[in-house]
Coordinates of C-alpha atoms in Angstrom, one line a residue:
Chain A
M1 CA 147.7 44.7 73.2
S2 CA 146.3 46.8 70.5
F3 CA 145.2 43.8 68.4
N4 CA 143.4 42.5 71.5
R5 CA 141.4 45.7 71.7
D6 CA 140.1 45.1 68.2
E7 CA 139.0 41.6 69.1
W8 CA 136.8 42.3 72.2
G9 CA 135.8 45.8 71.3
G10 CA 137.8 47.6 73.9
F11 CA 136.6 49.8 76.6
S12 CA 133.8 52.2 75.9
S13 CA 135.3 55.5 75.1
G14 CA 132.0 57.4 74.9
D15 CA 131.8 57.3 71.2
E16 CA 129.1 54.7 70.9
Q17 CA 126.7 57.3 69.5
T18 CA 128.9 57.9 66.5
T19 CA 128.5 55.7 63.5
G20 CA 132.1 54.6 63.4
P21 CA 133.4 51.3 62.3
A22 CA 133.2 50.0 65.9
M23 CA 129.4 50.2 65.9
S24 CA 129.2 48.0 62.8
H25 CA 131.4 45.4 64.5
P26 CA 129.2 42.6 65.8
T27 CA 130.9 42.5 69.2
S28 CA 129.6 46.0 70.0
T29 CA 126.1 44.7 70.5
A30 CA 127.2 43.5 73.9
I31 CA 126.8 47.0 75.1
I32 CA 123.5 47.3 76.8
D33 CA 121.6 50.5 76.9
M34 CA 120.2 50.6 80.4
S35 CA 117.6 53.2 79.6
N36 CA 115.7 50.7 77.5
V37 CA 115.7 48.0 80.2
E38 CA 112.3 47.7 82.0
D39 CA 113.1 48.0 85.6
S40 CA 109.4 47.6 86.6
S41 CA 109.5 43.8 86.7
A42 CA 111.1 43.8 90.1
T43 CA 109.3 46.7 91.7
S44 CA 105.7 46.3 90.8
S45 CA 104.1 49.5 92.0
F46 CA 100.8 50.6 90.5
E47 CA 102.3 53.5 88.6
D48 CA 104.8 51.1 87.0
V49 CA 102.0 48.8 86.0
G50 CA 100.2 51.7 84.4
D51 CA 103.4 52.6 82.5
V52 CA 103.9 49.1 81.3
N53 CA 100.3 49.0 80.1
H54 CA 100.8 52.2 78.2
R55 CA 103.9 50.9 76.6
M56 CA 102.3 47.6 75.8
K57 CA 99.5 49.5 74.2
D58 CA 101.9 51.4 72.1
T59 CA 103.8 48.3 70.9
N60 CA 100.5 46.6 70.2
G61 CA 99.3 49.6 68.2
S62 CA 102.5 49.6 66.1
R63 CA 102.2 45.9 65.6
R64 CA 98.6 46.3 64.5
Q65 CA 99.7 48.9 62.0
E66 CA 102.3 46.7 60.6
Q67 CA 99.9 43.8 60.3
Q68 CA 97.0 45.8 58.9
D69 CA 98.3 46.0 55.4
P70 CA 98.6 42.3 54.7
S71 CA 95.4 41.5 56.6
G72 CA 93.5 44.1 54.5
M73 CA 94.5 42.1 51.4
M74 CA 94.6 38.6 52.8
G75 CA 92.6 38.4 56.0
G76 CA 88.9 38.1 56.1
I77 CA 86.3 40.1 57.9
S78 CA 86.4 37.9 61.0
G79 CA 90.1 38.8 61.5
N80 CA 89.4 42.5 61.5
L81 CA 86.4 42.1 63.7
G82 CA 88.3 40.1 66.2
K83 CA 91.0 42.7 66.3
V84 CA 88.4 45.5 66.9
V85 CA 86.8 43.6 69.7
A86 CA 90.1 42.7 71.2
D87 CA 91.1 46.4 71.0
Q88 CA 87.9 47.5 72.7
M89 CA 88.3 44.9 75.4
W90 CA 91.9 46.0 75.9
Q91 CA 91.0 49.7 76.1
S92 CA 88.1 49.2 78.6
G93 CA 90.3 47.0 80.7
Q94 CA 92.9 49.6 80.6
Q95 CA 90.5 52.3 81.7
Q96 CA 89.3 50.2 84.6
A97 CA 92.8 49.5 85.7
K98 CA 93.6 53.2 85.5
K99 CA 90.5 54.0 87.7
M100 CA 91.7 51.4 90.2
I101 CA 95.1 53.0 90.2
D102 CA 93.6 56.4 90.7
V103 CA 91.6 55.2 93.7
Y104 CA 94.6 53.7 95.3
G105 CA 96.5 56.9 94.5
N106 CA 93.8 59.0 96.1
I107 CA 93.9 56.9 99.3
D108 CA 97.6 57.5 99.5
I109 CA 97.0 61.2 99.0
L110 CA 94.4 61.3 101.8
R111 CA 96.4 59.2 104.2
P112 CA 98.5 62.1 105.8
Y113 CA 95.2 63.8 106.7
F114 CA 94.3 60.8 108.9
D115 CA 97.6 60.6 110.7
I116 CA 96.6 61.6 114.3
D117 CA 97.0 60.3 117.8
P118 CA 93.9 59.8 119.9
K119 CA 95.3 62.1 122.6
T120 CA 95.8 64.9 120.0
L121 CA 92.3 64.3 118.7
L122 CA 90.8 64.8 122.2
W123 CA 92.8 67.9 122.7
R124 CA 91.7 69.3 119.4
C125 CA 88.1 68.5 120.3
A126 CA 88.4 70.2 123.6
Y127 CA 90.1 73.3 122.2
S128 CA 87.4 73.7 119.6
F129 CA 85.4 75.5 122.4
V130 CA 88.2 77.8 123.5
P131 CA 88.5 81.1 121.7
L132 CA 91.9 82.6 121.0
K133 CA 93.1 85.5 123.1
N134 CA 96.0 86.7 121.0
L135 CA 94.9 87.8 117.5
S136 CA 98.2 89.4 116.5
T137 CA 99.9 86.2 115.3
A138 CA 98.4 83.8 112.8
Q139 CA 97.0 80.8 114.5
K140 CA 98.2 77.5 113.0
I141 CA 95.3 75.4 111.7
P142 CA 95.9 71.6 111.5
S143 CA 95.1 69.9 108.2
E144 CA 93.4 66.9 109.4
L145 CA 90.2 65.1 108.3
Y146 CA 89.7 62.3 110.7
G147 CA 88.2 64.4 113.5
P148 CA 85.8 66.4 111.3
L149 CA 84.7 63.3 109.4
M150 CA 83.9 61.4 112.5
T151 CA 82.1 64.5 113.9
V152 CA 79.9 64.6 110.7
F153 CA 79.1 60.9 111.0
T154 CA 78.2 61.3 114.7
L155 CA 76.0 64.2 113.8
I156 CA 74.3 62.1 111.2
A157 CA 73.6 59.4 113.8
I158 CA 72.3 61.9 116.3
L159 CA 70.1 63.6 113.7
L160 CA 68.7 60.2 112.7
M161 CA 67.7 59.5 116.3
N162 CA 66.2 63.0 116.6
M163 CA 64.3 62.5 113.4
K164 CA 63.0 59.1 114.5
T165 CA 61.9 60.1 118.0
S166 CA 60.4 63.4 116.9
G167 CA 58.5 61.5 114.3
T168 CA 59.7 63.4 111.3
V169 CA 57.3 62.8 108.5
L170 CA 59.4 62.1 105.5
Q171 CA 59.2 59.4 103.0
Q172 CA 60.9 57.0 105.4
G173 CA 63.2 55.7 102.8
T174 CA 64.9 59.0 102.6
L175 CA 65.4 59.5 106.4
M176 CA 69.0 58.3 106.3
G177 CA 69.6 60.1 103.0
T178 CA 68.2 63.4 104.4
A179 CA 70.5 63.2 107.5
F180 CA 73.5 62.4 105.2
G181 CA 72.6 65.2 102.8
I182 CA 72.1 67.8 105.5
C183 CA 75.3 67.1 107.4
F184 CA 77.6 66.5 104.4
G185 CA 76.0 69.3 102.5
Y186 CA 76.6 71.8 105.3
W187 CA 80.1 70.6 105.8
F188 CA 81.2 70.7 102.2
G189 CA 79.0 73.6 101.2
V190 CA 80.0 76.0 104.0
S191 CA 83.6 75.0 103.8
G192 CA 83.6 75.8 100.2
F193 CA 81.9 79.1 100.9
M194 CA 84.4 79.8 103.7
Y195 CA 87.3 79.2 101.2
F196 CA 85.6 81.5 98.7
L197 CA 85.1 84.3 101.2
A198 CA 88.7 83.8 102.5
F199 CA 89.9 84.1 98.9
L200 CA 88.0 87.4 98.6
C201 CA 89.1 88.7 102.0
N202 CA 92.8 87.7 101.5
A203 CA 92.7 85.3 104.5
Y204 CA 95.5 82.7 104.4
I205 CA 93.7 79.4 104.6
S206 CA 93.5 76.3 102.4
I207 CA 90.4 74.2 101.6
V208 CA 91.5 71.4 103.9
Q209 CA 92.0 73.8 106.7
C210 CA 88.5 75.1 106.1
L211 CA 87.1 71.6 106.3
T212 CA 89.0 71.0 109.5
L213 CA 88.0 74.2 111.2
L214 CA 84.3 73.8 110.4
G215 CA 84.3 70.1 111.2
Y216 CA 85.6 70.6 114.7
G217 CA 83.1 73.5 115.1
M218 CA 80.3 71.0 114.4
I219 CA 81.2 69.2 117.7
S220 CA 79.1 71.8 119.5
H221 CA 76.1 70.8 117.3
C222 CA 76.6 67.2 118.3
V223 CA 76.9 68.0 122.0
I224 CA 73.8 70.2 122.1
L225 CA 71.6 67.9 120.0
L226 CA 72.7 64.8 122.0
F227 CA 72.0 66.6 125.3
G228 CA 68.6 67.6 124.0
H229 CA 67.8 64.1 122.8
F230 CA 68.3 62.6 126.2
T231 CA 67.0 65.4 128.4
H232 CA 64.2 66.8 126.2
Y233 CA 65.2 70.3 127.3
S234 CA 62.8 73.3 126.9
H235 CA 63.3 76.2 124.6
G236 CA 64.9 78.3 127.3
T237 CA 67.5 75.7 128.0
F238 CA 68.2 75.3 124.3
Y239 CA 68.8 79.0 123.9
V240 CA 71.2 79.1 126.8
L241 CA 73.1 76.1 125.4
W242 CA 72.9 77.6 121.9
A243 CA 74.4 80.9 123.1
L244 CA 77.1 79.3 125.4
I245 CA 78.3 76.2 123.6
A246 CA 77.7 76.9 120.0
G247 CA 78.7 80.5 120.7
A248 CA 82.0 79.3 122.1
S249 CA 82.8 77.1 119.1
A250 CA 81.8 79.9 116.8
A251 CA 84.0 82.3 118.7
R252 CA 86.9 79.8 118.3
M253 CA 86.4 79.6 114.5
I254 CA 86.1 83.4 114.2
T255 CA 89.2 84.2 116.3
V256 CA 91.2 81.7 114.3
L257 CA 90.0 83.3 111.0
L258 CA 90.6 86.8 112.4
S259 CA 94.2 86.0 113.3
R260 CA 94.8 85.0 109.7
T261 CA 93.0 88.0 108.1
V262 CA 94.2 91.5 107.5
G263 CA 91.9 94.4 107.2
K264 CA 88.9 95.4 109.3
S265 CA 86.1 95.2 106.7
Q266 CA 87.4 91.9 105.4
R267 CA 87.5 90.5 109.0
L268 CA 83.9 91.7 109.6
L269 CA 82.6 90.2 106.4
L270 CA 84.3 86.8 106.9
C271 CA 83.4 86.5 110.6
V272 CA 79.8 87.6 110.4
A273 CA 79.1 85.3 107.5
I274 CA 80.7 82.2 109.1
A275 CA 79.4 82.8 112.6
S276 CA 75.8 83.4 111.5
L277 CA 75.9 80.3 109.3
H278 CA 77.2 78.2 112.2
M279 CA 74.6 79.5 114.6
L280 CA 71.7 79.4 112.2
F281 CA 72.5 75.8 111.2
L282 CA 72.0 74.7 114.8
L283 CA 68.7 76.6 115.0
Y284 CA 67.6 74.9 111.8
L285 CA 68.5 71.5 113.2
H286 CA 66.6 72.1 116.4
F287 CA 63.5 73.8 115.0
A288 CA 63.1 71.7 111.8
Y289 CA 62.1 68.8 114.0
H290 CA 60.4 70.6 116.8
H291 CA 57.9 72.1 114.4
V292 CA 57.0 68.6 113.3
V293 CA 56.3 67.6 116.9
E294 CA 53.9 70.4 117.3
E295 CA 52.1 69.3 114.2
I296 CA 51.8 65.8 115.5
V297 CA 50.4 67.1 118.8
H298 CA 47.8 69.1 116.9
S299 CA 46.9 66.2 114.8
L300 CA 46.5 64.0 117.8
E301 CA 44.2 66.5 119.4
M302 CA 42.2 66.7 116.3
V303 CA 41.8 62.9 116.4
D304 CA 40.1 63.4 119.7
T305 CA 42.5 61.9 122.1
P306 CA 42.5 64.6 124.8
I307 CA 45.9 64.5 126.3
E308 CA 45.9 65.8 129.9
K309 CA 46.1 69.5 130.1
H310 CA 49.7 70.2 130.9
D311 CA 51.3 73.2 129.5
S312 CA 51.8 72.7 125.8
E313 CA 55.5 72.2 126.0
D314 CA 55.4 69.3 128.3
S315 CA 52.9 67.6 126.2
M316 CA 55.0 68.0 123.2
R317 CA 57.9 66.5 125.0
A318 CA 55.8 63.6 126.0
V319 CA 54.9 62.8 122.4
R320 CA 58.6 62.7 121.4
D321 CA 58.9 59.1 122.5
A322 CA 56.6 56.4 121.5
T323 CA 56.9 54.9 124.9
H324 CA 55.7 58.1 126.5
L325 CA 52.8 58.2 124.2
K326 CA 51.9 54.7 125.1
I327 CA 51.9 55.6 128.8
N328 CA 49.6 58.5 128.3
N329 CA 47.2 56.4 126.2
S330 CA 47.2 53.5 128.6
L331 CA 46.6 55.8 131.6
E332 CA 43.7 57.4 129.8
I333 CA 42.2 54.0 129.0
K334 CA 42.6 53.0 132.6
N335 CA 40.9 56.3 133.7
N336 CA 38.1 55.7 131.3
S337 CA 37.5 52.2 132.5
L338 CA 37.6 53.4 136.1
N339 CA 35.0 56.1 135.4
S340 CA 32.7 53.7 133.5
S341 CA 32.9 51.2 136.3
Chain B
M1 CA 128.2 20.9 57.7
A2 CA 131.5 19.2 57.8
D3 CA 131.7 19.8 61.5
F4 CA 128.8 17.4 62.2
Q5 CA 129.7 13.8 62.6
D6 CA 127.5 11.0 61.4
V7 CA 126.2 9.4 64.5
S8 CA 124.8 5.9 64.3
Y9 CA 124.3 3.4 67.0
S10 CA 124.3 -0.2 66.3
V11 CA 123.0 -0.8 69.8
P12 CA 119.3 -0.4 70.3
V13 CA 118.3 2.4 72.6
E14 CA 117.3 1.3 76.1
G15 CA 116.1 2.9 79.3
E16 CA 113.1 4.3 81.1
I17 CA 111.4 7.3 79.7
A18 CA 108.6 7.4 82.2
Q19 CA 108.7 10.5 84.3
P20 CA 108.7 10.2 88.1
Q21 CA 105.2 10.2 89.4
V22 CA 104.3 13.4 91.3
P23 CA 101.9 12.8 94.1
E24 CA 98.7 14.5 93.2
E25 CA 96.9 14.3 96.5
E26 CA 96.7 18.1 96.8
D27 CA 95.0 18.5 93.5
D28 CA 92.4 15.9 94.2
D29 CA 90.2 18.3 96.2
E30 CA 90.3 20.9 93.5
L31 CA 89.6 18.6 90.7
S32 CA 86.8 16.8 92.4
T33 CA 84.6 19.9 92.7
L34 CA 84.3 20.1 88.9
D35 CA 82.0 17.1 88.6
E36 CA 80.4 16.9 92.0
P37 CA 76.7 17.5 92.3
V38 CA 75.5 21.1 93.0
K39 CA 74.0 19.9 96.3
D40 CA 77.4 18.9 97.6
T41 CA 78.9 22.2 96.6
F42 CA 76.0 24.1 98.3
I43 CA 76.2 22.0 101.4
R44 CA 80.0 22.5 101.6
D45 CA 79.7 26.2 101.3
M46 CA 76.9 26.4 103.8
K47 CA 79.1 24.5 106.2
V48 CA 81.9 27.0 105.8
I49 CA 79.5 29.9 106.4
G50 CA 78.0 28.1 109.4
S51 CA 81.5 27.6 110.9
K52 CA 82.1 31.3 110.5
F53 CA 78.8 32.1 112.2
A54 CA 80.0 29.9 115.0
H55 CA 83.2 31.9 115.2
I56 CA 81.2 35.1 115.8
I57 CA 79.0 33.5 118.5
Y58 CA 81.8 31.6 120.1
P59 CA 85.2 32.8 118.8
R60 CA 87.9 30.3 118.9
S61 CA 90.3 31.4 116.3
N62 CA 91.0 34.9 115.0
S63 CA 92.4 34.0 111.7
L64 CA 89.6 32.0 109.9
L65 CA 87.4 35.0 109.1
L66 CA 90.3 37.0 107.8
R67 CA 92.0 34.2 105.9
D68 CA 89.1 32.7 104.1
W69 CA 86.9 35.7 103.7
D70 CA 83.6 35.5 101.8
L71 CA 80.7 37.8 101.3
W72 CA 77.9 35.1 101.3
G73 CA 77.4 35.3 105.0
P74 CA 77.1 39.1 105.2
L75 CA 74.8 39.0 102.2
V76 CA 72.5 36.5 103.9
L77 CA 72.5 38.4 107.1
C78 CA 71.9 41.7 105.4
V79 CA 69.0 40.3 103.3
I80 CA 67.4 38.8 106.5
L81 CA 67.7 42.1 108.4
A82 CA 66.4 44.1 105.5
V83 CA 63.4 41.8 104.9
F84 CA 62.4 41.9 108.6
L85 CA 62.8 45.6 108.8
N86 CA 61.2 46.3 105.5
G87 CA 58.1 48.5 105.7
A88 CA 57.6 48.2 109.4
K89 CA 54.9 50.6 110.5
D90 CA 55.9 53.4 112.7
E91 CA 52.9 53.9 115.0
T92 CA 54.1 57.3 116.2
T93 CA 53.7 59.0 112.9
G94 CA 51.8 56.4 110.9
G95 CA 54.7 56.4 108.4
Q96 CA 56.5 53.5 107.1
G97 CA 59.7 52.0 108.6
P98 CA 63.0 51.7 106.7
Q99 CA 62.7 50.2 103.3
F100 CA 64.7 47.2 102.1
A101 CA 67.0 49.3 100.0
E102 CA 67.7 51.6 102.8
V103 CA 68.8 48.9 105.2
F104 CA 70.8 47.2 102.4
V105 CA 72.6 50.4 101.5
V106 CA 73.3 51.3 105.2
V107 CA 74.9 47.9 105.8
W108 CA 77.2 47.8 102.8
V109 CA 78.0 51.5 102.5
G110 CA 78.6 51.6 106.3
A111 CA 80.9 48.7 106.1
G112 CA 82.7 50.2 103.2
I113 CA 83.1 53.5 105.0
V114 CA 84.4 51.9 108.2
T115 CA 86.8 49.8 106.1
L116 CA 88.0 52.8 104.2
N117 CA 88.6 54.6 107.4
A118 CA 90.6 51.7 108.7
Q119 CA 92.7 51.8 105.6
L120 CA 93.3 55.5 105.8
L121 CA 94.5 55.0 109.4
G122 CA 97.1 52.7 108.0
G123 CA 95.5 49.3 108.8
K124 CA 97.1 46.3 107.3
I125 CA 94.0 44.5 106.2
S126 CA 92.5 44.2 102.8
F127 CA 89.2 45.8 101.9
F128 CA 87.1 42.6 101.5
Q129 CA 88.5 41.0 104.6
S130 CA 87.3 43.9 106.7
V131 CA 83.9 44.0 105.0
C132 CA 83.6 40.2 105.6
V133 CA 84.3 40.5 109.3
L134 CA 82.0 43.5 109.7
G135 CA 79.2 41.8 107.8
Y136 CA 79.5 38.6 109.9
C137 CA 79.4 40.5 113.1
I138 CA 75.9 41.7 112.3
L139 CA 74.7 38.3 113.4
P140 CA 73.8 39.1 117.0
L141 CA 71.7 42.0 115.8
V142 CA 69.9 39.9 113.3
V143 CA 69.1 37.3 116.0
A144 CA 67.8 40.1 118.2
M145 CA 65.7 41.4 115.2
I146 CA 64.2 38.0 114.7
I147 CA 63.4 37.6 118.4
C148 CA 61.9 41.1 118.5
W149 CA 59.8 40.2 115.4
F150 CA 58.3 37.2 117.2
L151 CA 57.7 39.2 120.4
V152 CA 55.9 41.9 118.3
K153 CA 53.7 39.2 116.8
I154 CA 52.9 37.3 120.0
F155 CA 52.6 40.0 122.7
E156 CA 50.8 43.2 122.8
Q157 CA 52.8 46.4 123.2
S158 CA 53.4 47.6 126.7
I159 CA 56.1 49.5 128.6
V160 CA 57.6 46.2 129.9
F161 CA 57.7 44.9 126.3
V162 CA 59.6 48.0 125.1
V163 CA 62.1 47.7 128.0
I164 CA 62.7 44.0 127.2
R165 CA 63.3 44.9 123.6
I166 CA 65.7 47.6 124.5
I167 CA 67.7 45.3 126.8
L168 CA 67.7 42.6 124.1
V169 CA 69.0 44.9 121.4
A170 CA 71.5 46.5 123.7
A171 CA 72.9 43.0 124.6
A172 CA 73.1 42.2 120.9
Y173 CA 74.9 45.4 120.2
G174 CA 77.3 44.7 123.0
W175 CA 77.8 41.2 121.6
S176 CA 78.6 42.6 118.2
I177 CA 81.1 45.0 119.7
F178 CA 82.6 43.5 122.8
G179 CA 81.4 39.9 122.9
P180 CA 83.9 38.3 120.5
C181 CA 86.9 40.0 122.1
L182 CA 85.9 39.2 125.6
I183 CA 85.5 35.5 124.9
T184 CA 88.7 35.5 122.9
H185 CA 90.3 37.1 125.9
L186 CA 89.1 34.4 128.2
Q187 CA 90.1 31.6 125.9
C188 CA 93.3 32.7 124.4
M189 CA 94.4 35.1 127.1
I190 CA 94.9 37.8 124.6
P191 CA 95.3 41.1 126.4
I192 CA 92.5 43.5 125.8
T193 CA 93.6 47.0 125.2
V194 CA 91.1 49.3 123.9
V195 CA 89.9 46.4 121.8
T196 CA 86.7 47.0 120.0
A197 CA 84.1 45.5 118.5
S198 CA 84.2 42.9 116.0
V199 CA 87.6 44.0 116.7
A200 CA 88.8 41.0 118.4
F201 CA 89.3 40.5 114.7
L202 CA 90.0 43.9 113.3
G203 CA 91.8 45.6 116.2
D204 CA 95.0 43.8 115.7
S205 CA 95.2 44.9 112.1
Q206 CA 95.7 48.5 113.3
P207 CA 99.0 50.0 114.4
K208 CA 99.3 50.5 118.2
G209 CA 97.7 53.6 119.5
R210 CA 95.3 53.9 116.6
K211 CA 92.9 51.2 117.7
A212 CA 90.6 53.7 119.4
L213 CA 90.4 55.7 116.1
A214 CA 89.4 52.6 114.2
V215 CA 86.9 51.5 116.8
F216 CA 84.8 54.6 117.0
P217 CA 83.3 54.3 113.5
I218 CA 82.7 50.6 114.1
C219 CA 80.7 51.5 117.2
L220 CA 78.8 54.1 115.3
F221 CA 78.0 51.8 112.5
Y222 CA 76.6 49.1 114.7
F223 CA 74.8 51.7 116.8
I224 CA 72.8 52.9 113.8
L225 CA 71.9 49.3 112.9
A226 CA 70.9 48.6 116.5
W227 CA 68.8 51.8 116.5
M228 CA 67.0 50.6 113.4
V229 CA 66.3 47.3 115.1
V230 CA 65.1 48.8 118.4
T231 CA 62.7 51.2 116.8
Y232 CA 61.1 48.5 114.8
S233 CA 57.5 48.1 115.7

């Protein structure tokens, strides 16, 4: 059987790497090196496509180098120009493809943060108003972005309604942009600040957990502003709600952070900073638009439309809605006509 | 070369070399659009868009909007809405209403965000399919906008007038959200779960138990648009 072994090459004995006489034999080319086989043809994931593009670019580059020498002598200008243009086209296309792959990759990265059941979501919303009692063990903070993101979008919508009914005088084209900027700016900005402070104070928290904690805390802002939008509460009511509801959610955030921080001064710094920012933001949202309402009332009085002499707060509330304003004006017109008649 | 044999035939070659005819009925439609008048192309596309509008008003099939998606209808609706809302005077403040660009951006970016959210929740629907459905479902709001515009032009403002407008836009908002799915329910007897909005179409693309999560941003998106329409004066 030994002569047969010479004919078909025999079994691979692991010495293919050596440059023996067996390698020079033509039958040894039947051995396939599996590492060179492209296995991406069957499984076309985006990463594989990227790899293939990269490889194709390499092979193209080597081919170009091989061909450049003869073309420099023989080819004309048009040939080189065509190659340059084709090269640029190829590179720009490759960059765009890479961007698309990155976007899809990022979506996959974000997907775990949106994995939540509606029931869990409701529980988390409810518990965002319940402070912790036990600070000795570190409270677990979920890394989830759906709830916070929806909270921010809801706050944007409520803010938009408040701006419109309170008659915020902006360049109207930027009304939506302002609401977007304020809400997302606060969310990202304060979360980043919280992460920075937590880093300084040795609190154990990640940036996504900061976003989650602060996002669920903003539910109190939504609740209070929405309540105010429909009921037109007075300052006193607002302060009560501010202290109770926003205070409760601030206490929740603080106690969660406290349970994950060691050291008294660090705890004090972190909690005072975050709680004051949380409470002041709601004050800002409330008074930024209330102030404008007062201005409108003054301007209306200056224009000589004597609104009936209620106490000033009631009149300000009345101006909040255009419909209310219409009622007042029409009543006055009717009164005037009755007097004249 | 010795292996080759000299082959020579004394008999002339005979036979059919014609290939069997492949029926080309399917390709006729594709080919005929190349040399047809622009008018025909335009009319055909308008008919397709119109049939999709009909599906929003009176849904009969769930699959058409998803299968043959296009962005022409949403573009037309968005432009109409933006043109009507553009520069409307806000009489409370004396300021200007939303600008064309603002409405345009709100519609497209809003649809994009809602779609992205659906994808992040694991929805099995492509990006443009979702944008197409969301865009087409603005139709009731656009109709309400046009009616409001005529009402503003014809009648003077009064409290009754404002109430009528609010009811009108609320109905359009409800139609955008619940109308399609309710009618689909009556006709096809598809059980309504939490079904949403334009979500007679989109709801089924979500895994079970997640529909409510996908529905909330849709409601918010249409609510902002409805708010823009109702505050138009």
